[in-house]
């Protein structure tokens, strides 16, 4: 199988070659970037999946940067926009986790045809990780998984989660309150107390299931049945329900994995408990790593470097 269109090569770095390509899924075109090590056969292949409201670059271009870092270390990768996201065709409000899984399955076929790597590693960011895990039963050739800040598929402990967020922000602002510079800014009128109060209390006041970690639906859109289904699929935060565990069965024995969380992400604890319990109960070859102080998107260069180093070390251990 070949891609429907392949653009000429470019070299963003001396050791890295990239190609823009597109391929069909249903009636739409998926836009993707194939990243290869220049002048060498890749030793591993990675397929990235971005978060719900993001695109193939990832927040602060973390996916792009990670793909190129991997290529510098002799690993090929594919990053693509899900339908309705980025440059790909389709309507965003009609996307569901199921349609995203369809996109991932086709992307895997394309990657195998273009790179010659038939046993890829799947690397998911936030809800992109949920897509990858949920589709593993359709991806029998998966060699391993790398999950960055992936949350439970839904969160039944909504009040507990929101209370943890509030406590997290209280700690942050308490530390700021102990600094002389903060009081000087307050005296000058540079501190918006109303905004601070909203940040602290918003997790407890905002209870709608449609509001997400990475974004929310456009309230101006008509609530058609398709939109309602998309909103429900988008939401990982389903008040009154326990996080579903059926998708965890896709974390099959013998499939190595690496989960990475930042300690500065107030929602990480619940996710670590959710996945960690299953990993321990089933003795899965998956480890969970923490990056001290890092936020959800690992947005500083220091945190990104740690993500890249952990990922490369994990890939080095694979056959």
PDB file of C-alpha atoms in Angstrom:
ATOM      1  CA  UNK A   1       0.000   0.000   0.000  1.00  0.00           C
ATOM      2  CA  UNK A   2       1.313   3.450  -0.867  1.00  0.00           C
ATOM      3  CA  UNK A   3       0.353   6.898   0.263  1.00  0.00           C
ATOM      4  CA  UNK A   4      -1.908   8.862  -2.022  1.00  0.00           C
ATOM      5  CA  UNK A   5       0.560  11.761  -2.207  1.00  0.00           C
ATOM      6  CA  UNK A   6       4.152  12.254  -1.126  1.00  0.00           C
ATOM      7  CA  UNK A   7       5.858  15.632  -1.205  1.00  0.00           C
ATOM      8  CA  UNK A   8       9.599  16.149  -1.824  1.00  0.00           C
ATOM      9  CA  UNK A   9      11.968  15.581   1.046  1.00  0.00           C
ATOM     10  CA  UNK A  10      13.189  18.335   3.335  1.00  0.00           C
ATOM     11  CA  UNK A  11      15.869  18.322   6.014  1.00  0.00           C
ATOM     12  CA  UNK A  12      14.952  20.325   9.147  1.00  0.00           C
ATOM     13  CA  UNK A  13      18.192  19.061  10.729  1.00  0.00           C
ATOM     14  CA  UNK A  14      21.321  17.563   9.136  1.00  0.00           C
ATOM     15  CA  UNK A  15      20.539  14.108  10.537  1.00  0.00           C
ATOM     16  CA  UNK A  16      16.805  14.252   9.813  1.00  0.00           C
ATOM     17  CA  UNK A  17      14.744  13.848   6.626  1.00  0.00           C
ATOM     18  CA  UNK A  18      11.030  14.658   6.508  1.00  0.00           C
ATOM     19  CA  UNK A  19       8.278  14.141   3.957  1.00  0.00           C
ATOM     20  CA  UNK A  20       4.778  15.546   3.969  1.00  0.00           C
ATOM     21  CA  UNK A  21       2.259  12.957   2.811  1.00  0.00           C
ATOM     22  CA  UNK A  22      -1.471  12.424   2.637  1.00  0.00           C
ATOM     23  CA  UNK A  23      -3.644   9.335   2.486  1.00  0.00           C
ATOM     24  CA  UNK A  24      -7.387   8.678   2.433  1.00  0.00           C
ATOM     25  CA  UNK A  25      -9.551   7.477   5.287  1.00  0.00           C
ATOM     26  CA  UNK A  26     -13.153   7.235   4.186  1.00  0.00           C
ATOM     27  CA  UNK A  27     -13.971  10.336   2.156  1.00  0.00           C
ATOM     28  CA  UNK A  28     -11.319  12.492   3.818  1.00  0.00           C
ATOM     29  CA  UNK A  29      -7.591  13.013   3.462  1.00  0.00           C
ATOM     30  CA  UNK A  30      -5.235  12.589   6.394  1.00  0.00           C
ATOM     31  CA  UNK A  31      -2.211  14.886   6.407  1.00  0.00           C
ATOM     32  CA  UNK A  32       0.966  13.512   7.953  1.00  0.00           C
ATOM     33  CA  UNK A  33       4.708  13.924   8.322  1.00  0.00           C
ATOM     34  CA  UNK A  34       7.095  10.999   7.903  1.00  0.00           C
ATOM     35  CA  UNK A  35      10.362  11.616   9.755  1.00  0.00           C
ATOM     36  CA  UNK A  36      13.397   9.462   8.961  1.00  0.00           C
ATOM     37  CA  UNK A  37      17.046   9.363   9.957  1.00  0.00           C
ATOM     38  CA  UNK A  38      19.114  10.728   7.078  1.00  0.00           C
ATOM     39  CA  UNK A  39      21.337   8.176   5.374  1.00  0.00           C
ATOM     40  CA  UNK A  40      20.659   5.240   7.671  1.00  0.00           C
ATOM     41  CA  UNK A  41      18.106   2.462   8.017  1.00  0.00           C
ATOM     42  CA  UNK A  42      15.964   3.129  11.111  1.00  0.00           C
ATOM     43  CA  UNK A  43      16.267   0.706  14.012  1.00  0.00           C
ATOM     44  CA  UNK A  44      12.800   1.465  15.435  1.00  0.00           C
ATOM     45  CA  UNK A  45       9.579   3.073  14.249  1.00  0.00           C
ATOM     46  CA  UNK A  46       7.176   5.227  16.251  1.00  0.00           C
ATOM     47  CA  UNK A  47       3.656   6.395  15.404  1.00  0.00           C
ATOM     48  CA  UNK A  48       2.480   9.441  17.356  1.00  0.00           C
ATOM     49  CA  UNK A  49      -1.105  10.250  18.333  1.00  0.00           C
ATOM     50  CA  UNK A  50      -1.922  13.794  19.433  1.00  0.00           C
ATOM     51  CA  UNK A  51      -4.493  14.957  21.966  1.00  0.00           C
ATOM     52  CA  UNK A  52      -8.188  15.558  21.380  1.00  0.00           C
ATOM     53  CA  UNK A  53      -8.117  19.230  20.458  1.00  0.00           C
ATOM     54  CA  UNK A  54      -4.528  19.350  19.209  1.00  0.00           C
ATOM     55  CA  UNK A  55      -2.724  18.524  15.993  1.00  0.00           C
ATOM     56  CA  UNK A  56       0.267  16.512  14.847  1.00  0.00           C
ATOM     57  CA  UNK A  57       2.743  19.069  16.253  1.00  0.00           C
ATOM     58  CA  UNK A  58       1.488  18.723  19.811  1.00  0.00           C
ATOM     59  CA  UNK A  59       1.380  21.562  22.367  1.00  0.00           C
ATOM     60  CA  UNK A  60       4.535  23.679  22.189  1.00  0.00           C
ATOM     61  CA  UNK A  61       5.504  21.414  19.243  1.00  0.00           C
ATOM     62  CA  UNK A  62       6.465  18.611  21.624  1.00  0.00           C
ATOM     63  CA  UNK A  63       5.569  15.856  19.127  1.00  0.00           C
ATOM     64  CA  UNK A  64       7.508  17.491  16.299  1.00  0.00           C
ATOM     65  CA  UNK A  65      10.545  17.995  18.518  1.00  0.00           C
ATOM     66  CA  UNK A  66      10.374  14.445  19.851  1.00  0.00           C
ATOM     67  CA  UNK A  67      10.042  12.972  16.347  1.00  0.00           C
ATOM     68  CA  UNK A  68      13.161  14.810  15.227  1.00  0.00           C
ATOM     69  CA  UNK A  69      15.091  13.857  18.355  1.00  0.00           C
ATOM     70  CA  UNK A  70      14.220  10.219  17.669  1.00  0.00           C
ATOM     71  CA  UNK A  71      15.363  10.543  14.054  1.00  0.00           C
ATOM     72  CA  UNK A  72      18.690  11.904  15.278  1.00  0.00           C
ATOM     73  CA  UNK A  73      18.963   8.622  17.160  1.00  0.00           C
ATOM     74  CA  UNK A  74      18.094   6.428  14.180  1.00  0.00           C
ATOM     75  CA  UNK A  75      14.340   6.042  14.749  1.00  0.00           C
ATOM     76  CA  UNK A  76      11.678   6.651  12.096  1.00  0.00           C
ATOM     77  CA  UNK A  77       8.292   8.105  13.002  1.00  0.00           C
ATOM     78  CA  UNK A  78       4.941   9.211  11.641  1.00  0.00           C
ATOM     79  CA  UNK A  79       2.860  12.012  13.098  1.00  0.00           C
ATOM     80  CA  UNK A  80      -0.509  12.872  11.589  1.00  0.00           C
ATOM     81  CA  UNK A  81      -3.592  15.005  12.104  1.00  0.00           C
ATOM     82  CA  UNK A  82      -6.700  13.060  13.012  1.00  0.00           C
ATOM     83  CA  UNK A  83      -9.688  13.797  10.804  1.00  0.00           C
ATOM     84  CA  UNK A  84     -11.233  17.107  11.766  1.00  0.00           C
ATOM     85  CA  UNK A  85      -7.957  18.280  13.273  1.00  0.00           C
ATOM     86  CA  UNK A  86      -5.056  20.286  11.894  1.00  0.00           C
ATOM     87  CA  UNK A  87      -4.745  20.067   8.116  1.00  0.00           C
ATOM     88  CA  UNK A  88      -6.686  16.817   7.701  1.00  0.00           C
ATOM     89  CA  UNK A  89     -10.136  16.758   6.157  1.00  0.00           C
ATOM     90  CA  UNK A  90     -13.308  16.063   8.069  1.00  0.00           C
ATOM     91  CA  UNK A  91     -15.482  17.861  10.608  1.00  0.00           C
ATOM     92  CA  UNK A  92     -14.111  18.155  14.114  1.00  0.00           C
ATOM     93  CA  UNK A  93     -17.451  17.875  15.888  1.00  0.00           C
ATOM     94  CA  UNK A  94     -18.116  14.557  14.148  1.00  0.00           C
ATOM     95  CA  UNK A  95     -14.888  13.012  15.417  1.00  0.00           C
ATOM     96  CA  UNK A  96     -15.059  10.317  18.066  1.00  0.00           C
ATOM     97  CA  UNK A  97     -12.528   8.039  19.684  1.00  0.00           C
ATOM     98  CA  UNK A  98     -13.737   5.376  17.230  1.00  0.00           C
ATOM     99  CA  UNK A  99     -13.043   7.494  14.144  1.00  0.00           C
ATOM    100  CA  UNK A 100      -9.667   8.402  15.599  1.00  0.00           C
ATOM    101  CA  UNK A 101      -8.906   4.702  16.017  1.00  0.00           C
ATOM    102  CA  UNK A 102      -9.819   4.185  12.348  1.00  0.00           C
ATOM    103  CA  UNK A 103      -7.342   6.926  11.434  1.00  0.00           C
ATOM    104  CA  UNK A 104      -4.633   5.290  13.534  1.00  0.00           C
ATOM    105  CA  UNK A 105      -5.144   1.868  11.958  1.00  0.00           C
ATOM    106  CA  UNK A 106      -4.785   3.317   8.456  1.00  0.00           C
ATOM    107  CA  UNK A 107      -1.786   5.403   9.519  1.00  0.00           C
ATOM    108  CA  UNK A 108      -0.149   2.191  10.727  1.00  0.00           C
ATOM    109  CA  UNK A 109      -0.628   0.580   7.321  1.00  0.00           C
ATOM    110  CA  UNK A 110       0.842   3.604   5.585  1.00  0.00           C
ATOM    111  CA  UNK A 111       3.814   3.758   7.938  1.00  0.00           C
ATOM    112  CA  UNK A 112       4.630   0.092   7.351  1.00  0.00           C
ATOM    113  CA  UNK A 113       4.500   0.555   3.578  1.00  0.00           C
ATOM    114  CA  UNK A 114       6.654   3.673   3.593  1.00  0.00           C
ATOM    115  CA  UNK A 115       9.228   2.817   6.251  1.00  0.00           C
ATOM    116  CA  UNK A 116       9.377  -0.970   6.031  1.00  0.00           C
ATOM    117  CA  UNK A 117       8.771  -1.130   9.791  1.00  0.00           C
ATOM    118  CA  UNK A 118       5.877  -3.462  10.527  1.00  0.00           C
ATOM    119  CA  UNK A 119       6.111  -3.527  14.325  1.00  0.00           C
ATOM    120  CA  UNK A 120       5.880   0.091  15.457  1.00  0.00           C
ATOM    121  CA  UNK A 121       5.863   1.666  18.876  1.00  0.00           C
ATOM    122  CA  UNK A 122       2.785   3.813  19.572  1.00  0.00           C
ATOM    123  CA  UNK A 123       3.397   7.092  21.402  1.00  0.00           C
ATOM    124  CA  UNK A 124       0.299   8.942  22.595  1.00  0.00           C
ATOM    125  CA  UNK A 125      -0.101  12.335  24.238  1.00  0.00           C
ATOM    126  CA  UNK A 126      -3.035  12.829  26.617  1.00  0.00           C
ATOM    127  CA  UNK A 127      -6.234  11.574  24.917  1.00  0.00           C
ATOM    128  CA  UNK A 128      -4.113  10.456  21.972  1.00  0.00           C
ATOM    129  CA  UNK A 129      -2.843   7.836  24.383  1.00  0.00           C
ATOM    130  CA  UNK A 130      -6.419   6.763  25.051  1.00  0.00           C
ATOM    131  CA  UNK A 131      -6.912   6.336  21.306  1.00  0.00           C
ATOM    132  CA  UNK A 132      -3.792   4.187  21.023  1.00  0.00           C
ATOM    133  CA  UNK A 133      -4.695   1.989  23.993  1.00  0.00           C
ATOM    134  CA  UNK A 134      -8.302   1.678  22.843  1.00  0.00           C
ATOM    135  CA  UNK A 135      -7.168   0.605  19.361  1.00  0.00           C
ATOM    136  CA  UNK A 136      -4.557  -1.936  20.471  1.00  0.00           C
ATOM    137  CA  UNK A 137      -6.945  -4.812  19.766  1.00  0.00           C
ATOM    138  CA  UNK A 138      -6.830  -3.635  16.121  1.00  0.00           C
ATOM    139  CA  UNK A 139      -3.051  -3.200  16.156  1.00  0.00           C
ATOM    140  CA  UNK A 140      -1.699  -6.729  16.644  1.00  0.00           C
ATOM    141  CA  UNK A 141       1.796  -5.757  15.461  1.00  0.00           C
ATOM    142  CA  UNK A 142       2.365  -3.140  18.156  1.00  0.00           C
ATOM    143  CA  UNK A 143       5.847  -3.585  19.600  1.00  0.00           C
ATOM    144  CA  UNK A 144       5.424  -1.273  22.602  1.00  0.00           C
ATOM    145  CA  UNK A 145       3.661   1.864  23.837  1.00  0.00           C
ATOM    146  CA  UNK A 146       4.857   5.191  25.216  1.00  0.00           C
ATOM    147  CA  UNK A 147       2.160   7.247  26.942  1.00  0.00           C
ATOM    148  CA  UNK A 148       2.633  10.909  27.879  1.00  0.00           C
ATOM    149  CA  UNK A 149       0.191  12.365  30.438  1.00  0.00           C
ATOM    150  CA  UNK A 150      -2.529   9.912  29.459  1.00  0.00           C
ATOM    151  CA  UNK A 151      -5.618  10.042  31.680  1.00  0.00           C
ATOM    152  CA  UNK A 152      -8.277   7.435  32.498  1.00  0.00           C
ATOM    153  CA  UNK A 153     -10.837   6.895  29.762  1.00  0.00           C
ATOM    154  CA  UNK A 154     -13.339   8.718  31.966  1.00  0.00           C
ATOM    155  CA  UNK A 155     -13.213   9.929  35.528  1.00  0.00           C
ATOM    156  CA  UNK A 156     -15.924   8.873  37.929  1.00  0.00           C
ATOM    157  CA  UNK A 157     -14.293  10.559  40.908  1.00  0.00           C
ATOM    158  CA  UNK A 158     -15.099  13.979  39.501  1.00  0.00           C
ATOM    159  CA  UNK A 159     -15.384  15.753  42.854  1.00  0.00           C
ATOM    160  CA  UNK A 160     -12.207  14.132  44.149  1.00  0.00           C
ATOM    161  CA  UNK A 161     -10.359  15.154  41.009  1.00  0.00           C
ATOM    162  CA  UNK A 162     -11.605  18.713  41.203  1.00  0.00           C
ATOM    163  CA  UNK A 163     -10.749  18.932  44.892  1.00  0.00           C
ATOM    164  CA  UNK A 164      -7.194  17.842  44.091  1.00  0.00           C
ATOM    165  CA  UNK A 165      -6.974  20.534  41.417  1.00  0.00           C
ATOM    166  CA  UNK A 166      -8.171  23.166  43.884  1.00  0.00           C
ATOM    167  CA  UNK A 167      -5.646  21.994  46.491  1.00  0.00           C
ATOM    168  CA  UNK A 168      -2.898  22.108  43.864  1.00  0.00           C
ATOM    169  CA  UNK A 169      -3.677  25.708  42.921  1.00  0.00           C
ATOM    170  CA  UNK A 170      -3.997  26.712  46.580  1.00  0.00           C
ATOM    171  CA  UNK A 171      -0.459  25.448  47.162  1.00  0.00           C
ATOM    172  CA  UNK A 172       0.805  27.332  44.113  1.00  0.00           C
ATOM    173  CA  UNK A 173      -0.750  30.626  45.210  1.00  0.00           C
ATOM    174  CA  UNK A 174       0.261  30.117  48.842  1.00  0.00           C
ATOM    175  CA  UNK A 175       3.891  29.911  47.750  1.00  0.00           C
ATOM    176  CA  UNK A 176       3.436  33.067  45.705  1.00  0.00           C
ATOM    177  CA  UNK A 177       1.856  34.800  48.708  1.00  0.00           C
ATOM    178  CA  UNK A 178       5.032  34.243  50.736  1.00  0.00           C
ATOM    179  CA  UNK A 179       7.109  36.257  48.272  1.00  0.00           C
ATOM    180  CA  UNK A 180       7.713  39.964  48.809  1.00  0.00           C
ATOM    181  CA  UNK A 181       7.501  40.594  45.058  1.00  0.00           C
ATOM    182  CA  UNK A 182       3.917  39.282  45.028  1.00  0.00           C
ATOM    183  CA  UNK A 183       2.858  41.812  47.663  1.00  0.00           C
ATOM    184  CA  UNK A 184       4.566  44.599  45.736  1.00  0.00           C
ATOM    185  CA  UNK A 185       2.627  43.594  42.614  1.00  0.00           C
ATOM    186  CA  UNK A 186      -0.593  43.480  44.657  1.00  0.00           C
ATOM    187  CA  UNK A 187       0.062  46.996  45.985  1.00  0.00           C
ATOM    188  CA  UNK A 188       0.663  48.244  42.430  1.00  0.00           C
ATOM    189  CA  UNK A 189      -2.588  46.660  41.280  1.00  0.00           C
ATOM    190  CA  UNK A 190      -0.844  44.153  39.020  1.00  0.00           C
ATOM    191  CA  UNK A 191      -2.535  41.138  40.615  1.00  0.00           C
ATOM    192  CA  UNK A 192      -6.061  40.289  39.460  1.00  0.00           C
ATOM    193  CA  UNK A 193      -7.636  38.859  42.629  1.00  0.00           C
ATOM    194  CA  UNK A 194     -10.840  37.953  40.790  1.00  0.00           C
ATOM    195  CA  UNK A 195      -8.861  35.878  38.313  1.00  0.00           C
ATOM    196  CA  UNK A 196      -6.923  34.180  41.111  1.00  0.00           C
ATOM    197  CA  UNK A 197     -10.185  33.259  42.838  1.00  0.00           C
ATOM    198  CA  UNK A 198     -11.574  31.845  39.603  1.00  0.00           C
ATOM    199  CA  UNK A 199      -8.475  29.721  39.038  1.00  0.00           C
ATOM    200  CA  UNK A 200      -8.714  28.255  42.546  1.00  0.00           C
ATOM    201  CA  UNK A 201     -12.464  27.632  42.626  1.00  0.00           C
ATOM    202  CA  UNK A 202     -13.176  26.859  38.985  1.00  0.00           C
ATOM    203  CA  UNK A 203     -12.374  23.119  39.257  1.00  0.00           C
ATOM    204  CA  UNK A 204     -15.091  22.759  41.901  1.00  0.00           C
ATOM    205  CA  UNK A 205     -17.621  25.031  40.197  1.00  0.00           C
ATOM    206  CA  UNK A 206     -17.219  23.654  36.687  1.00  0.00           C
ATOM    207  CA  UNK A 207     -19.047  20.348  36.710  1.00  0.00           C
ATOM    208  CA  UNK A 208     -20.188  19.911  33.091  1.00  0.00           C
ATOM    209  CA  UNK A 209     -18.940  16.727  31.477  1.00  0.00           C
ATOM    210  CA  UNK A 210     -18.167  18.495  28.202  1.00  0.00           C
ATOM    211  CA  UNK A 211     -15.332  20.655  29.520  1.00  0.00           C
ATOM    212  CA  UNK A 212     -11.971  19.093  28.881  1.00  0.00           C
ATOM    213  CA  UNK A 213      -8.350  19.241  29.909  1.00  0.00           C
ATOM    214  CA  UNK A 214      -7.319  20.342  26.409  1.00  0.00           C
ATOM    215  CA  UNK A 215     -10.309  22.395  25.312  1.00  0.00           C
ATOM    216  CA  UNK A 216     -14.077  22.395  25.070  1.00  0.00           C
ATOM    217  CA  UNK A 217     -16.799  22.294  22.474  1.00  0.00           C
ATOM    218  CA  UNK A 218     -17.972  25.484  20.818  1.00  0.00           C
ATOM    219  CA  UNK A 219     -21.155  26.343  22.701  1.00  0.00           C
ATOM    220  CA  UNK A 220     -22.452  28.230  19.695  1.00  0.00           C
ATOM    221  CA  UNK A 221     -22.730  25.059  17.615  1.00  0.00           C
ATOM    222  CA  UNK A 222     -26.162  23.435  17.320  1.00  0.00           C
ATOM    223  CA  UNK A 223     -26.572  20.402  19.532  1.00  0.00           C
ATOM    224  CA  UNK A 224     -27.212  17.880  16.769  1.00  0.00           C
ATOM    225  CA  UNK A 225     -27.172  14.164  17.633  1.00  0.00           C
ATOM    226  CA  UNK A 226     -23.749  13.858  15.973  1.00  0.00           C
ATOM    227  CA  UNK A 227     -22.385  16.718  18.046  1.00  0.00           C
ATOM    228  CA  UNK A 228     -23.870  15.246  21.210  1.00  0.00           C
ATOM    229  CA  UNK A 229     -22.209  11.897  20.513  1.00  0.00           C
ATOM    230  CA  UNK A 230     -18.924  13.611  19.757  1.00  0.00           C
ATOM    231  CA  UNK A 231     -19.108  15.587  22.986  1.00  0.00           C
ATOM    232  CA  UNK A 232     -19.785  12.436  24.977  1.00  0.00           C
ATOM    233  CA  UNK A 233     -16.897  10.631  23.294  1.00  0.00           C
ATOM    234  CA  UNK A 234     -14.607  13.594  23.865  1.00  0.00           C
ATOM    235  CA  UNK A 235     -15.288  13.731  27.558  1.00  0.00           C
ATOM    236  CA  UNK A 236     -13.070  11.718  29.845  1.00  0.00           C
ATOM    237  CA  UNK A 237     -14.793  13.338  32.797  1.00  0.00           C
ATOM    238  CA  UNK A 238     -18.093  11.558  33.290  1.00  0.00           C
ATOM    239  CA  UNK A 239     -19.518  12.607  36.672  1.00  0.00           C
ATOM    240  CA  UNK A 240     -21.211   9.809  38.566  1.00  0.00           C
ATOM    241  CA  UNK A 241     -19.460   7.019  36.676  1.00  0.00           C
ATOM    242  CA  UNK A 242     -16.412   4.966  37.473  1.00  0.00           C
ATOM    243  CA  UNK A 243     -13.588   5.043  34.946  1.00  0.00           C
ATOM    244  CA  UNK A 244     -14.283   2.163  32.526  1.00  0.00           C
ATOM    245  CA  UNK A 245     -11.719  -0.607  32.705  1.00  0.00           C
ATOM    246  CA  UNK A 246     -12.643  -2.582  29.607  1.00  0.00           C
ATOM    247  CA  UNK A 247     -10.028  -0.823  27.469  1.00  0.00           C
ATOM    248  CA  UNK A 248      -7.310  -1.740  29.962  1.00  0.00           C
ATOM    249  CA  UNK A 249      -7.644  -5.328  28.736  1.00  0.00           C
ATOM    250  CA  UNK A 250      -5.901  -4.122  25.570  1.00  0.00           C
ATOM    251  CA  UNK A 251      -2.717  -3.708  27.618  1.00  0.00           C
ATOM    252  CA  UNK A 252      -1.813  -7.267  26.848  1.00  0.00           C
ATOM    253  CA  UNK A 253       0.904  -9.339  28.538  1.00  0.00           C
ATOM    254  CA  UNK A 254       4.167  -9.136  26.673  1.00  0.00           C
ATOM    255  CA  UNK A 255       3.559  -5.592  25.393  1.00  0.00           C
ATOM    256  CA  UNK A 256       6.194  -3.324  26.977  1.00  0.00           C
ATOM    257  CA  UNK A 257       5.163   0.164  27.947  1.00  0.00           C
ATOM    258  CA  UNK A 258       6.366   3.446  29.392  1.00  0.00           C
ATOM    259  CA  UNK A 259       4.013   5.964  31.020  1.00  0.00           C
ATOM    260  CA  UNK A 260       5.398   9.435  31.808  1.00  0.00           C
ATOM    261  CA  UNK A 261       3.723  12.031  34.043  1.00  0.00           C
ATOM    262  CA  UNK A 262       4.749  15.394  35.449  1.00  0.00           C
ATOM    263  CA  UNK A 263       4.424  15.907  39.186  1.00  0.00           C
ATOM    264  CA  UNK A 264       3.097  19.411  38.461  1.00  0.00           C
ATOM    265  CA  UNK A 265       0.056  18.015  36.643  1.00  0.00           C
ATOM    266  CA  UNK A 266      -2.763  18.087  39.245  1.00  0.00           C
ATOM    267  CA  UNK A 267      -4.646  15.301  37.461  1.00  0.00           C
ATOM    268  CA  UNK A 268      -1.720  12.902  37.189  1.00  0.00           C
ATOM    269  CA  UNK A 269      -2.265  11.188  40.535  1.00  0.00           C
ATOM    270  CA  UNK A 270      -5.658   9.770  39.591  1.00  0.00           C
ATOM    271  CA  UNK A 271      -4.282   8.542  36.254  1.00  0.00           C
ATOM    272  CA  UNK A 272      -1.279   6.891  37.894  1.00  0.00           C
ATOM    273  CA  UNK A 273      -3.576   5.113  40.347  1.00  0.00           C
ATOM    274  CA  UNK A 274      -5.888   4.016  37.526  1.00  0.00           C
ATOM    275  CA  UNK A 275      -3.200   2.534  35.285  1.00  0.00           C
ATOM    276  CA  UNK A 276      -0.790   1.559  38.038  1.00  0.00           C
ATOM    277  CA  UNK A 277      -3.336  -0.644  39.779  1.00  0.00           C
ATOM    278  CA  UNK A 278      -4.053  -2.532  36.564  1.00  0.00           C
ATOM    279  CA  UNK A 279      -0.357  -2.863  35.730  1.00  0.00           C
ATOM    280  CA  UNK A 280       0.415  -4.284  39.166  1.00  0.00           C
ATOM    281  CA  UNK A 281      -2.582  -6.623  39.263  1.00  0.00           C
ATOM    282  CA  UNK A 282      -1.712  -8.125  35.875  1.00  0.00           C
ATOM    283  CA  UNK A 283       2.078  -7.938  36.228  1.00  0.00           C
ATOM    284  CA  UNK A 284       2.435  -6.095  32.953  1.00  0.00           C
ATOM    285  CA  UNK A 285       5.875  -5.077  31.607  1.00  0.00           C
ATOM    286  CA  UNK A 286       4.998  -1.400  31.918  1.00  0.00           C
ATOM    287  CA  UNK A 287       6.722   1.161  34.087  1.00  0.00           C
ATOM    288  CA  UNK A 288       5.572   4.600  35.176  1.00  0.00           C
ATOM    289  CA  UNK A 289       8.059   7.458  35.340  1.00  0.00           C
ATOM    290  CA  UNK A 290       7.681  10.887  36.951  1.00  0.00           C
ATOM    291  CA  UNK A 291       9.296  14.161  35.913  1.00  0.00           C
ATOM    292  CA  UNK A 292       9.667  16.429  38.901  1.00  0.00           C
ATOM    293  CA  UNK A 293       7.742  19.689  38.578  1.00  0.00           C
ATOM    294  CA  UNK A 294       6.659  19.087  34.983  1.00  0.00           C
ATOM    295  CA  UNK A 295       3.227  20.199  33.836  1.00  0.00           C
ATOM    296  CA  UNK A 296       0.782  18.290  31.657  1.00  0.00           C
ATOM    297  CA  UNK A 297       2.478  19.190  28.367  1.00  0.00           C
ATOM    298  CA  UNK A 298       6.133  19.136  29.542  1.00  0.00           C
ATOM    299  CA  UNK A 299       6.415  22.651  28.182  1.00  0.00           C
ATOM    300  CA  UNK A 300       9.921  23.604  29.328  1.00  0.00           C
ATOM    301  CA  UNK A 301      13.063  22.496  27.504  1.00  0.00           C
ATOM    302  CA  UNK A 302      14.309  20.792  30.662  1.00  0.00           C
ATOM    303  CA  UNK A 303      11.161  18.691  30.952  1.00  0.00           C
ATOM    304  CA  UNK A 304      11.126  17.900  27.245  1.00  0.00           C
ATOM    305  CA  UNK A 305      14.728  16.701  27.403  1.00  0.00           C
ATOM    306  CA  UNK A 306      13.800  14.334  30.209  1.00  0.00           C
ATOM    307  CA  UNK A 307      10.852  12.986  28.203  1.00  0.00           C
ATOM    308  CA  UNK A 308      13.132  12.456  25.198  1.00  0.00           C
ATOM    309  CA  UNK A 309      15.843  10.776  27.273  1.00  0.00           C
ATOM    310  CA  UNK A 310      13.371   8.417  28.949  1.00  0.00           C
ATOM    311  CA  UNK A 311      11.784   7.559  25.594  1.00  0.00           C
ATOM    312  CA  UNK A 312      15.117   6.893  23.877  1.00  0.00           C
ATOM    313  CA  UNK A 313      16.340   4.739  26.757  1.00  0.00           C
ATOM    314  CA  UNK A 314      13.105   2.742  26.573  1.00  0.00           C
ATOM    315  CA  UNK A 315      13.414   2.261  22.802  1.00  0.00           C
ATOM    316  CA  UNK A 316      17.033   1.154  23.212  1.00  0.00           C
ATOM    317  CA  UNK A 317      15.849  -1.733  25.386  1.00  0.00           C
ATOM    318  CA  UNK A 318      13.464  -3.068  22.734  1.00  0.00           C
ATOM    319  CA  UNK A 319      14.593  -5.839  20.375  1.00  0.00           C
TER     320      UNK A 319
END
